């Protein structure tokens, strides 16, 4: 299956005008919801802003966060001081195909807005994951929700899907990985507001808190060797992944490596979640 409306996602599509218009409009919406309709507090915002604006040339950024509502992105970027309406600096984001790409109009809007469609349950080697890798190869910023779906419970971070870990490993240049945890979006856009449905517009007079962590360090060569050693006696059935990757890992080793990276990210996110509950009341 080919890539959905890939032409609309290109920077040169109609000289970039549609992208600038969409990013500016969505950015303005995010600013209004985050700062005027609600109150947003951010811990360690400068780390995120500096990495978005001035990380080393050619080095990609992957930000990872919990997923509390369908408004997390873009409203989490609407806090004061963040360049929300800059189309060049705006993130790419993995977006659920069944929600954001239901028809041609929505598909065009989200494609122009730097969203990459992902089929939930489609696996880490689905076609659009290759598109995400291409963006990382360009040194871009990509945001992911590695939990895979919205959860509005006040509960520990769930087991992470392996897609984000696979992108970290497969990217030509190891990305900077920045963890972010937020709360409050479940009140701005509750899943079960009226008759089991979301409200038609964001709710107001709520408190949103965002905790930005420090970049997570990954020694990929060392973790790769550990994965190879741990996988030698693996008896798990295969999932049809490529038998050997460019970095020399069979499927069993890939499983071990992606699991280790995902567990590390989850541990950091959970620490930030606990920190946020205790500090940002």
PDB file of C-alpha atoms in Angstrom:
ATOM      1  CA  UNK A   1       0.000   0.000   0.000  1.00  0.00           C
ATOM      2  CA  UNK A   2       1.386   3.391  -0.981  1.00  0.00           C
ATOM      3  CA  UNK A   3       1.833   6.385   1.263  1.00  0.00           C
ATOM      4  CA  UNK A   4      -1.336   8.366   1.780  1.00  0.00           C
ATOM      5  CA  UNK A   5      -1.212  11.862   0.229  1.00  0.00           C
ATOM      6  CA  UNK A   6       2.545  12.050   0.619  1.00  0.00           C
ATOM      7  CA  UNK A   7       2.641  14.895  -1.905  1.00  0.00           C
ATOM      8  CA  UNK A   8       0.687  17.137   0.496  1.00  0.00           C
ATOM      9  CA  UNK A   9       3.289  16.570   3.212  1.00  0.00           C
ATOM     10  CA  UNK A  10       6.179  17.857   1.114  1.00  0.00           C
ATOM     11  CA  UNK A  11       7.668  21.202   2.081  1.00  0.00           C
ATOM     12  CA  UNK A  12       7.469  22.451  -1.515  1.00  0.00           C
ATOM     13  CA  UNK A  13       3.775  21.636  -1.944  1.00  0.00           C
ATOM     14  CA  UNK A  14       2.289  24.852  -3.384  1.00  0.00           C
ATOM     15  CA  UNK A  15       5.470  26.646  -2.277  1.00  0.00           C
ATOM     16  CA  UNK A  16       4.756  25.779   1.346  1.00  0.00           C
ATOM     17  CA  UNK A  17       1.806  28.149   1.641  1.00  0.00           C
ATOM     18  CA  UNK A  18      -0.795  25.580   2.789  1.00  0.00           C
ATOM     19  CA  UNK A  19       1.583  24.270   5.446  1.00  0.00           C
ATOM     20  CA  UNK A  20       2.258  27.755   6.816  1.00  0.00           C
ATOM     21  CA  UNK A  21      -1.455  28.552   6.898  1.00  0.00           C
ATOM     22  CA  UNK A  22      -2.398  25.337   8.690  1.00  0.00           C
ATOM     23  CA  UNK A  23       0.461  25.511  11.203  1.00  0.00           C
ATOM     24  CA  UNK A  24      -0.348  29.153  11.988  1.00  0.00           C
ATOM     25  CA  UNK A  25      -4.071  28.446  12.404  1.00  0.00           C
ATOM     26  CA  UNK A  26      -3.554  25.342  14.526  1.00  0.00           C
ATOM     27  CA  UNK A  27      -0.845  27.092  16.523  1.00  0.00           C
ATOM     28  CA  UNK A  28      -3.173  30.008  17.257  1.00  0.00           C
ATOM     29  CA  UNK A  29      -5.855  27.545  18.366  1.00  0.00           C
ATOM     30  CA  UNK A  30      -3.356  25.842  20.680  1.00  0.00           C
ATOM     31  CA  UNK A  31      -2.321  29.182  22.186  1.00  0.00           C
ATOM     32  CA  UNK A  32      -5.932  30.121  22.903  1.00  0.00           C
ATOM     33  CA  UNK A  33      -6.826  26.785  24.503  1.00  0.00           C
ATOM     34  CA  UNK A  34      -3.627  26.563  26.562  1.00  0.00           C
ATOM     35  CA  UNK A  35      -3.349  30.174  27.752  1.00  0.00           C
ATOM     36  CA  UNK A  36      -6.691  31.946  27.522  1.00  0.00           C
ATOM     37  CA  UNK A  37      -9.314  29.257  28.043  1.00  0.00           C
ATOM     38  CA  UNK A  38      -7.189  27.321  30.522  1.00  0.00           C
ATOM     39  CA  UNK A  39      -4.127  27.729  32.741  1.00  0.00           C
ATOM     40  CA  UNK A  40      -0.946  25.948  31.653  1.00  0.00           C
ATOM     41  CA  UNK A  41       2.216  25.518  33.710  1.00  0.00           C
ATOM     42  CA  UNK A  42       5.401  24.022  32.283  1.00  0.00           C
ATOM     43  CA  UNK A  43       8.401  22.661  34.158  1.00  0.00           C
ATOM     44  CA  UNK A  44      11.755  22.826  32.347  1.00  0.00           C
ATOM     45  CA  UNK A  45      10.309  24.434  29.215  1.00  0.00           C
ATOM     46  CA  UNK A  46      13.705  25.857  28.193  1.00  0.00           C
ATOM     47  CA  UNK A  47      15.099  22.380  27.513  1.00  0.00           C
ATOM     48  CA  UNK A  48      12.376  21.703  24.946  1.00  0.00           C
ATOM     49  CA  UNK A  49      12.572  25.155  23.386  1.00  0.00           C
ATOM     50  CA  UNK A  50      16.365  25.008  23.056  1.00  0.00           C
ATOM     51  CA  UNK A  51      16.295  21.567  21.436  1.00  0.00           C
ATOM     52  CA  UNK A  52      13.600  22.639  18.984  1.00  0.00           C
ATOM     53  CA  UNK A  53      15.373  25.861  18.077  1.00  0.00           C
ATOM     54  CA  UNK A  54      19.092  25.112  18.239  1.00  0.00           C
ATOM     55  CA  UNK A  55      20.096  21.449  18.503  1.00  0.00           C
ATOM     56  CA  UNK A  56      23.178  20.392  16.483  1.00  0.00           C
ATOM     57  CA  UNK A  57      22.663  20.457  12.722  1.00  0.00           C
ATOM     58  CA  UNK A  58      21.500  17.148  11.286  1.00  0.00           C
ATOM     59  CA  UNK A  59      20.650  15.641  14.681  1.00  0.00           C
ATOM     60  CA  UNK A  60      16.999  14.566  14.885  1.00  0.00           C
ATOM     61  CA  UNK A  61      14.803  15.011  17.943  1.00  0.00           C
ATOM     62  CA  UNK A  62      12.187  12.534  19.128  1.00  0.00           C
ATOM     63  CA  UNK A  63       9.915  13.742  21.898  1.00  0.00           C
ATOM     64  CA  UNK A  64       7.829  11.101  23.655  1.00  0.00           C
ATOM     65  CA  UNK A  65       4.867  11.633  25.955  1.00  0.00           C
ATOM     66  CA  UNK A  66       1.880  10.047  27.590  1.00  0.00           C
ATOM     67  CA  UNK A  67      -1.440  10.319  25.749  1.00  0.00           C
ATOM     68  CA  UNK A  68      -4.319  11.834  27.739  1.00  0.00           C
ATOM     69  CA  UNK A  69      -6.638  13.140  25.013  1.00  0.00           C
ATOM     70  CA  UNK A  70      -7.111  13.780  21.318  1.00  0.00           C
ATOM     71  CA  UNK A  71      -6.035  17.398  21.979  1.00  0.00           C
ATOM     72  CA  UNK A  72      -2.604  16.606  23.470  1.00  0.00           C
ATOM     73  CA  UNK A  73      -1.123  17.547  20.144  1.00  0.00           C
ATOM     74  CA  UNK A  74      -1.299  20.431  19.251  1.00  0.00           C
ATOM     75  CA  UNK A  75      -2.337  22.080  22.557  1.00  0.00           C
ATOM     76  CA  UNK A  76       0.702  20.817  24.503  1.00  0.00           C
ATOM     77  CA  UNK A  77       2.837  23.068  22.266  1.00  0.00           C
ATOM     78  CA  UNK A  78       0.649  26.117  22.916  1.00  0.00           C
ATOM     79  CA  UNK A  79       2.295  27.308  26.109  1.00  0.00           C
ATOM     80  CA  UNK A  80       3.760  30.807  26.308  1.00  0.00           C
ATOM     81  CA  UNK A  81       7.197  31.217  24.760  1.00  0.00           C
ATOM     82  CA  UNK A  82       7.012  28.201  22.461  1.00  0.00           C
ATOM     83  CA  UNK A  83       7.270  28.845  18.680  1.00  0.00           C
ATOM     84  CA  UNK A  84       3.952  27.122  17.994  1.00  0.00           C
ATOM     85  CA  UNK A  85       3.176  28.926  14.749  1.00  0.00           C
ATOM     86  CA  UNK A  86       6.560  28.445  13.049  1.00  0.00           C
ATOM     87  CA  UNK A  87       6.053  25.954  10.207  1.00  0.00           C
ATOM     88  CA  UNK A  88       9.785  25.280   9.892  1.00  0.00           C
ATOM     89  CA  UNK A  89      10.215  24.400  13.563  1.00  0.00           C
ATOM     90  CA  UNK A  90       6.914  22.570  13.971  1.00  0.00           C
ATOM     91  CA  UNK A  91       7.050  18.908  14.909  1.00  0.00           C
ATOM     92  CA  UNK A  92       6.181  15.973  12.749  1.00  0.00           C
ATOM     93  CA  UNK A  93       3.863  13.630  14.622  1.00  0.00           C
ATOM     94  CA  UNK A  94       2.672  10.057  14.219  1.00  0.00           C
ATOM     95  CA  UNK A  95      -1.124  10.240  13.987  1.00  0.00           C
ATOM     96  CA  UNK A  96      -3.726   7.461  14.079  1.00  0.00           C
ATOM     97  CA  UNK A  97      -5.020   6.800  10.595  1.00  0.00           C
ATOM     98  CA  UNK A  98      -8.497   5.790  11.803  1.00  0.00           C
ATOM     99  CA  UNK A  99      -8.990   9.145  13.574  1.00  0.00           C
ATOM    100  CA  UNK A 100      -7.113  11.761  11.558  1.00  0.00           C
ATOM    101  CA  UNK A 101      -7.336  10.341   8.036  1.00  0.00           C
ATOM    102  CA  UNK A 102     -10.974   9.284   7.698  1.00  0.00           C
ATOM    103  CA  UNK A 103     -11.565  11.124   4.425  1.00  0.00           C
ATOM    104  CA  UNK A 104      -9.763  13.189   1.801  1.00  0.00           C
ATOM    105  CA  UNK A 105     -10.376  16.552   3.467  1.00  0.00           C
ATOM    106  CA  UNK A 106      -9.077  15.433   6.861  1.00  0.00           C
ATOM    107  CA  UNK A 107      -6.179  13.608   5.217  1.00  0.00           C
ATOM    108  CA  UNK A 108      -5.100  16.735   3.351  1.00  0.00           C
ATOM    109  CA  UNK A 109      -5.416  18.923   6.455  1.00  0.00           C
ATOM    110  CA  UNK A 110      -3.348  16.624   8.673  1.00  0.00           C
ATOM    111  CA  UNK A 111      -0.801  15.904   5.953  1.00  0.00           C
ATOM    112  CA  UNK A 112      -0.213  19.595   5.377  1.00  0.00           C
ATOM    113  CA  UNK A 113       0.040  19.931   9.165  1.00  0.00           C
ATOM    114  CA  UNK A 114       3.057  17.574   9.268  1.00  0.00           C
ATOM    115  CA  UNK A 115       1.234  14.454  10.454  1.00  0.00           C
ATOM    116  CA  UNK A 116       2.303  10.949   9.412  1.00  0.00           C
ATOM    117  CA  UNK A 117      -0.529   8.391   9.299  1.00  0.00           C
ATOM    118  CA  UNK A 118       0.022   5.246  11.332  1.00  0.00           C
ATOM    119  CA  UNK A 119      -2.206   2.187  11.246  1.00  0.00           C
ATOM    120  CA  UNK A 120      -2.630   0.956  14.798  1.00  0.00           C
ATOM    121  CA  UNK A 121      -1.786  -2.716  14.861  1.00  0.00           C
ATOM    122  CA  UNK A 122       0.026  -2.402  11.535  1.00  0.00           C
ATOM    123  CA  UNK A 123       3.419  -3.170  13.036  1.00  0.00           C
ATOM    124  CA  UNK A 124       6.720  -1.331  13.195  1.00  0.00           C
ATOM    125  CA  UNK A 125       7.593  -2.053   9.567  1.00  0.00           C
ATOM    126  CA  UNK A 126       4.483  -0.547   8.008  1.00  0.00           C
ATOM    127  CA  UNK A 127       5.140   1.798   5.090  1.00  0.00           C
ATOM    128  CA  UNK A 128       4.625   5.088   6.902  1.00  0.00           C
ATOM    129  CA  UNK A 129       7.224   4.191   9.528  1.00  0.00           C
ATOM    130  CA  UNK A 130       9.729   4.452   6.695  1.00  0.00           C
ATOM    131  CA  UNK A 131       8.454   7.964   6.072  1.00  0.00           C
ATOM    132  CA  UNK A 132       9.067   8.786   9.746  1.00  0.00           C
ATOM    133  CA  UNK A 133      12.618   7.475   9.336  1.00  0.00           C
ATOM    134  CA  UNK A 134      13.104   9.761   6.349  1.00  0.00           C
ATOM    135  CA  UNK A 135      12.085  12.758   8.430  1.00  0.00           C
ATOM    136  CA  UNK A 136      14.568  11.730  11.119  1.00  0.00           C
ATOM    137  CA  UNK A 137      17.207  11.365   8.413  1.00  0.00           C
ATOM    138  CA  UNK A 138      16.528  15.012   7.561  1.00  0.00           C
ATOM    139  CA  UNK A 139      17.322  15.969  11.162  1.00  0.00           C
ATOM    140  CA  UNK A 140      13.678  16.824  11.905  1.00  0.00           C
ATOM    141  CA  UNK A 141      11.698  16.798  15.143  1.00  0.00           C
ATOM    142  CA  UNK A 142       9.225  13.941  15.519  1.00  0.00           C
ATOM    143  CA  UNK A 143       6.735  13.532  18.361  1.00  0.00           C
ATOM    144  CA  UNK A 144       5.316  10.128  19.302  1.00  0.00           C
ATOM    145  CA  UNK A 145       2.815   8.744  21.782  1.00  0.00           C
ATOM    146  CA  UNK A 146       4.415   5.362  22.480  1.00  0.00           C
ATOM    147  CA  UNK A 147       1.512   4.156  24.646  1.00  0.00           C
ATOM    148  CA  UNK A 148      -0.353   3.858  21.355  1.00  0.00           C
ATOM    149  CA  UNK A 149      -3.747   5.172  22.443  1.00  0.00           C
ATOM    150  CA  UNK A 150      -5.496   7.640  24.752  1.00  0.00           C
ATOM    151  CA  UNK A 151      -5.831   6.734  28.425  1.00  0.00           C
ATOM    152  CA  UNK A 152      -7.444   9.199  30.838  1.00  0.00           C
ATOM    153  CA  UNK A 153      -6.934   7.174  33.991  1.00  0.00           C
ATOM    154  CA  UNK A 154      -4.697   8.499  36.753  1.00  0.00           C
ATOM    155  CA  UNK A 155      -2.497   5.436  36.520  1.00  0.00           C
ATOM    156  CA  UNK A 156       1.129   4.440  35.823  1.00  0.00           C
ATOM    157  CA  UNK A 157       2.458   4.708  32.284  1.00  0.00           C
ATOM    158  CA  UNK A 158       1.381   1.632  30.365  1.00  0.00           C
ATOM    159  CA  UNK A 159       3.635  -0.768  28.483  1.00  0.00           C
ATOM    160  CA  UNK A 160       4.970   1.057  25.437  1.00  0.00           C
ATOM    161  CA  UNK A 161       4.645  -0.027  21.848  1.00  0.00           C
ATOM    162  CA  UNK A 162       7.937  -0.725  20.102  1.00  0.00           C
ATOM    163  CA  UNK A 163       7.543   1.680  17.189  1.00  0.00           C
ATOM    164  CA  UNK A 164       9.391   4.549  18.848  1.00  0.00           C
ATOM    165  CA  UNK A 165      12.224   2.265  19.946  1.00  0.00           C
ATOM    166  CA  UNK A 166      12.585   0.941  16.409  1.00  0.00           C
ATOM    167  CA  UNK A 167      12.877   4.488  15.050  1.00  0.00           C
ATOM    168  CA  UNK A 168      15.600   5.298  17.585  1.00  0.00           C
ATOM    169  CA  UNK A 169      17.589   2.230  16.500  1.00  0.00           C
ATOM    170  CA  UNK A 170      17.010   2.503  12.766  1.00  0.00           C
ATOM    171  CA  UNK A 171      17.635   6.251  12.378  1.00  0.00           C
ATOM    172  CA  UNK A 172      20.935   6.975  10.554  1.00  0.00           C
ATOM    173  CA  UNK A 173      21.860   9.447  13.322  1.00  0.00           C
ATOM    174  CA  UNK A 174      20.790   8.478  16.826  1.00  0.00           C
ATOM    175  CA  UNK A 175      18.085  10.980  17.809  1.00  0.00           C
ATOM    176  CA  UNK A 176      17.949  13.058  20.947  1.00  0.00           C
ATOM    177  CA  UNK A 177      15.074  11.506  22.924  1.00  0.00           C
ATOM    178  CA  UNK A 178      13.166  13.944  25.124  1.00  0.00           C
ATOM    179  CA  UNK A 179      10.525  12.674  27.589  1.00  0.00           C
ATOM    180  CA  UNK A 180       7.450  14.777  28.393  1.00  0.00           C
ATOM    181  CA  UNK A 181       4.574  14.029  30.753  1.00  0.00           C
ATOM    182  CA  UNK A 182       1.405  16.080  31.037  1.00  0.00           C
ATOM    183  CA  UNK A 183      -1.892  16.072  32.891  1.00  0.00           C
ATOM    184  CA  UNK A 184      -5.062  18.118  32.601  1.00  0.00           C
ATOM    185  CA  UNK A 185      -5.904  17.387  28.976  1.00  0.00           C
ATOM    186  CA  UNK A 186      -8.245  14.658  30.180  1.00  0.00           C
ATOM    187  CA  UNK A 187     -10.353  17.458  31.687  1.00  0.00           C
ATOM    188  CA  UNK A 188     -10.098  19.750  28.671  1.00  0.00           C
ATOM    189  CA  UNK A 189     -11.238  17.003  26.298  1.00  0.00           C
ATOM    190  CA  UNK A 190     -12.777  14.120  28.317  1.00  0.00           C
ATOM    191  CA  UNK A 191     -13.559  10.961  26.380  1.00  0.00           C
ATOM    192  CA  UNK A 192     -16.858  10.407  28.208  1.00  0.00           C
ATOM    193  CA  UNK A 193     -18.329  13.878  28.571  1.00  0.00           C
ATOM    194  CA  UNK A 194     -21.909  13.437  27.413  1.00  0.00           C
ATOM    195  CA  UNK A 195     -23.537  10.152  26.431  1.00  0.00           C
ATOM    196  CA  UNK A 196     -20.103   8.561  26.192  1.00  0.00           C
ATOM    197  CA  UNK A 197     -18.790  11.084  23.688  1.00  0.00           C
ATOM    198  CA  UNK A 198     -16.228  13.881  23.700  1.00  0.00           C
ATOM    199  CA  UNK A 199     -17.423  17.492  24.001  1.00  0.00           C
ATOM    200  CA  UNK A 200     -17.795  19.321  20.646  1.00  0.00           C
ATOM    201  CA  UNK A 201     -15.292  21.987  21.767  1.00  0.00           C
ATOM    202  CA  UNK A 202     -12.501  22.080  24.372  1.00  0.00           C
ATOM    203  CA  UNK A 203     -13.635  22.745  27.930  1.00  0.00           C
ATOM    204  CA  UNK A 204     -12.266  25.749  29.784  1.00  0.00           C
ATOM    205  CA  UNK A 205     -11.099  26.923  33.205  1.00  0.00           C
ATOM    206  CA  UNK A 206      -8.975  23.791  33.652  1.00  0.00           C
ATOM    207  CA  UNK A 207      -5.383  23.405  34.820  1.00  0.00           C
ATOM    208  CA  UNK A 208      -2.842  21.824  32.444  1.00  0.00           C
ATOM    209  CA  UNK A 209       0.588  20.848  33.709  1.00  0.00           C
ATOM    210  CA  UNK A 210       3.499  19.774  31.524  1.00  0.00           C
ATOM    211  CA  UNK A 211       6.769  18.324  32.793  1.00  0.00           C
ATOM    212  CA  UNK A 212       9.684  18.279  30.350  1.00  0.00           C
ATOM    213  CA  UNK A 213      12.476  15.918  31.342  1.00  0.00           C
ATOM    214  CA  UNK A 214      16.101  15.765  30.294  1.00  0.00           C
ATOM    215  CA  UNK A 215      17.230  13.855  27.182  1.00  0.00           C
ATOM    216  CA  UNK A 216      17.451  10.108  27.704  1.00  0.00           C
ATOM    217  CA  UNK A 217      20.890   8.656  27.011  1.00  0.00           C
ATOM    218  CA  UNK A 218      21.080   5.469  24.929  1.00  0.00           C
ATOM    219  CA  UNK A 219      24.297   3.564  24.251  1.00  0.00           C
ATOM    220  CA  UNK A 220      22.890   1.866  21.174  1.00  0.00           C
ATOM    221  CA  UNK A 221      26.022  -0.178  20.232  1.00  0.00           C
ATOM    222  CA  UNK A 222      26.224  -1.603  23.756  1.00  0.00           C
ATOM    223  CA  UNK A 223      22.477  -2.267  23.920  1.00  0.00           C
ATOM    224  CA  UNK A 224      22.653  -3.953  20.515  1.00  0.00           C
ATOM    225  CA  UNK A 225      25.349  -6.363  21.693  1.00  0.00           C
ATOM    226  CA  UNK A 226      23.393  -7.141  24.854  1.00  0.00           C
ATOM    227  CA  UNK A 227      20.289  -7.835  22.773  1.00  0.00           C
ATOM    228  CA  UNK A 228      22.200 -10.255  20.559  1.00  0.00           C
ATOM    229  CA  UNK A 229      23.470 -12.138  23.625  1.00  0.00           C
ATOM    230  CA  UNK A 230      20.061 -12.233  25.324  1.00  0.00           C
ATOM    231  CA  UNK A 231      18.249 -13.418  22.210  1.00  0.00           C
ATOM    232  CA  UNK A 232      20.352 -16.483  21.448  1.00  0.00           C
ATOM    233  CA  UNK A 233      18.090 -18.817  23.378  1.00  0.00           C
ATOM    234  CA  UNK A 234      14.829 -17.124  22.447  1.00  0.00           C
ATOM    235  CA  UNK A 235      11.995 -19.467  21.492  1.00  0.00           C
ATOM    236  CA  UNK A 236       9.387 -16.803  20.706  1.00  0.00           C
ATOM    237  CA  UNK A 237       7.543 -17.272  17.391  1.00  0.00           C
ATOM    238  CA  UNK A 238       8.438 -14.864  14.611  1.00  0.00           C
ATOM    239  CA  UNK A 239       6.267 -11.956  13.486  1.00  0.00           C
ATOM    240  CA  UNK A 240       7.496 -11.775   9.929  1.00  0.00           C
ATOM    241  CA  UNK A 241       9.991  -8.973  10.461  1.00  0.00           C
ATOM    242  CA  UNK A 242      13.012  -8.643   8.150  1.00  0.00           C
ATOM    243  CA  UNK A 243      15.325 -11.493   9.128  1.00  0.00           C
ATOM    244  CA  UNK A 244      18.341  -9.209   9.225  1.00  0.00           C
ATOM    245  CA  UNK A 245      18.458  -5.434   9.593  1.00  0.00           C
ATOM    246  CA  UNK A 246      21.228  -3.156   8.278  1.00  0.00           C
ATOM    247  CA  UNK A 247      22.737  -3.217  11.779  1.00  0.00           C
ATOM    248  CA  UNK A 248      22.892  -7.022  11.769  1.00  0.00           C
ATOM    249  CA  UNK A 249      20.024  -7.957  14.079  1.00  0.00           C
ATOM    250  CA  UNK A 250      17.731 -10.898  13.533  1.00  0.00           C
ATOM    251  CA  UNK A 251      14.137 -10.723  14.727  1.00  0.00           C
ATOM    252  CA  UNK A 252      14.821 -12.149  18.188  1.00  0.00           C
ATOM    253  CA  UNK A 253      17.580  -9.608  18.825  1.00  0.00           C
ATOM    254  CA  UNK A 254      15.377  -6.803  17.581  1.00  0.00           C
ATOM    255  CA  UNK A 255      12.692  -7.835  20.053  1.00  0.00           C
ATOM    256  CA  UNK A 256      15.148  -7.716  22.943  1.00  0.00           C
ATOM    257  CA  UNK A 257      16.584  -4.369  21.875  1.00  0.00           C
ATOM    258  CA  UNK A 258      13.256  -2.642  21.282  1.00  0.00           C
ATOM    259  CA  UNK A 259      11.925  -4.003  24.566  1.00  0.00           C
ATOM    260  CA  UNK A 260      14.946  -2.690  26.491  1.00  0.00           C
ATOM    261  CA  UNK A 261      14.697   0.773  24.953  1.00  0.00           C
ATOM    262  CA  UNK A 262      10.937   0.928  25.521  1.00  0.00           C
ATOM    263  CA  UNK A 263      11.306  -0.138  29.143  1.00  0.00           C
ATOM    264  CA  UNK A 264      13.876   2.599  29.730  1.00  0.00           C
ATOM    265  CA  UNK A 265      11.613   5.247  28.198  1.00  0.00           C
ATOM    266  CA  UNK A 266       8.648   4.014  30.226  1.00  0.00           C
ATOM    267  CA  UNK A 267      10.666   4.165  33.462  1.00  0.00           C
ATOM    268  CA  UNK A 268      11.665   7.769  32.781  1.00  0.00           C
ATOM    269  CA  UNK A 269       8.110   8.773  31.845  1.00  0.00           C
ATOM    270  CA  UNK A 270       6.755   7.187  35.028  1.00  0.00           C
ATOM    271  CA  UNK A 271       9.333   9.064  37.123  1.00  0.00           C
ATOM    272  CA  UNK A 272       8.247  12.321  35.477  1.00  0.00           C
ATOM    273  CA  UNK A 273       4.595  11.465  36.091  1.00  0.00           C
ATOM    274  CA  UNK A 274       5.228  10.956  39.804  1.00  0.00           C
ATOM    275  CA  UNK A 275       7.341  14.127  39.954  1.00  0.00           C
ATOM    276  CA  UNK A 276       4.613  16.126  38.237  1.00  0.00           C
ATOM    277  CA  UNK A 277       1.934  14.947  40.648  1.00  0.00           C
ATOM    278  CA  UNK A 278       4.023  15.979  43.635  1.00  0.00           C
ATOM    279  CA  UNK A 279       5.348  19.309  42.338  1.00  0.00           C
ATOM    280  CA  UNK A 280       2.772  20.723  39.920  1.00  0.00           C
ATOM    281  CA  UNK A 281      -0.473  20.810  41.860  1.00  0.00           C
TER     282      UNK A 281
END
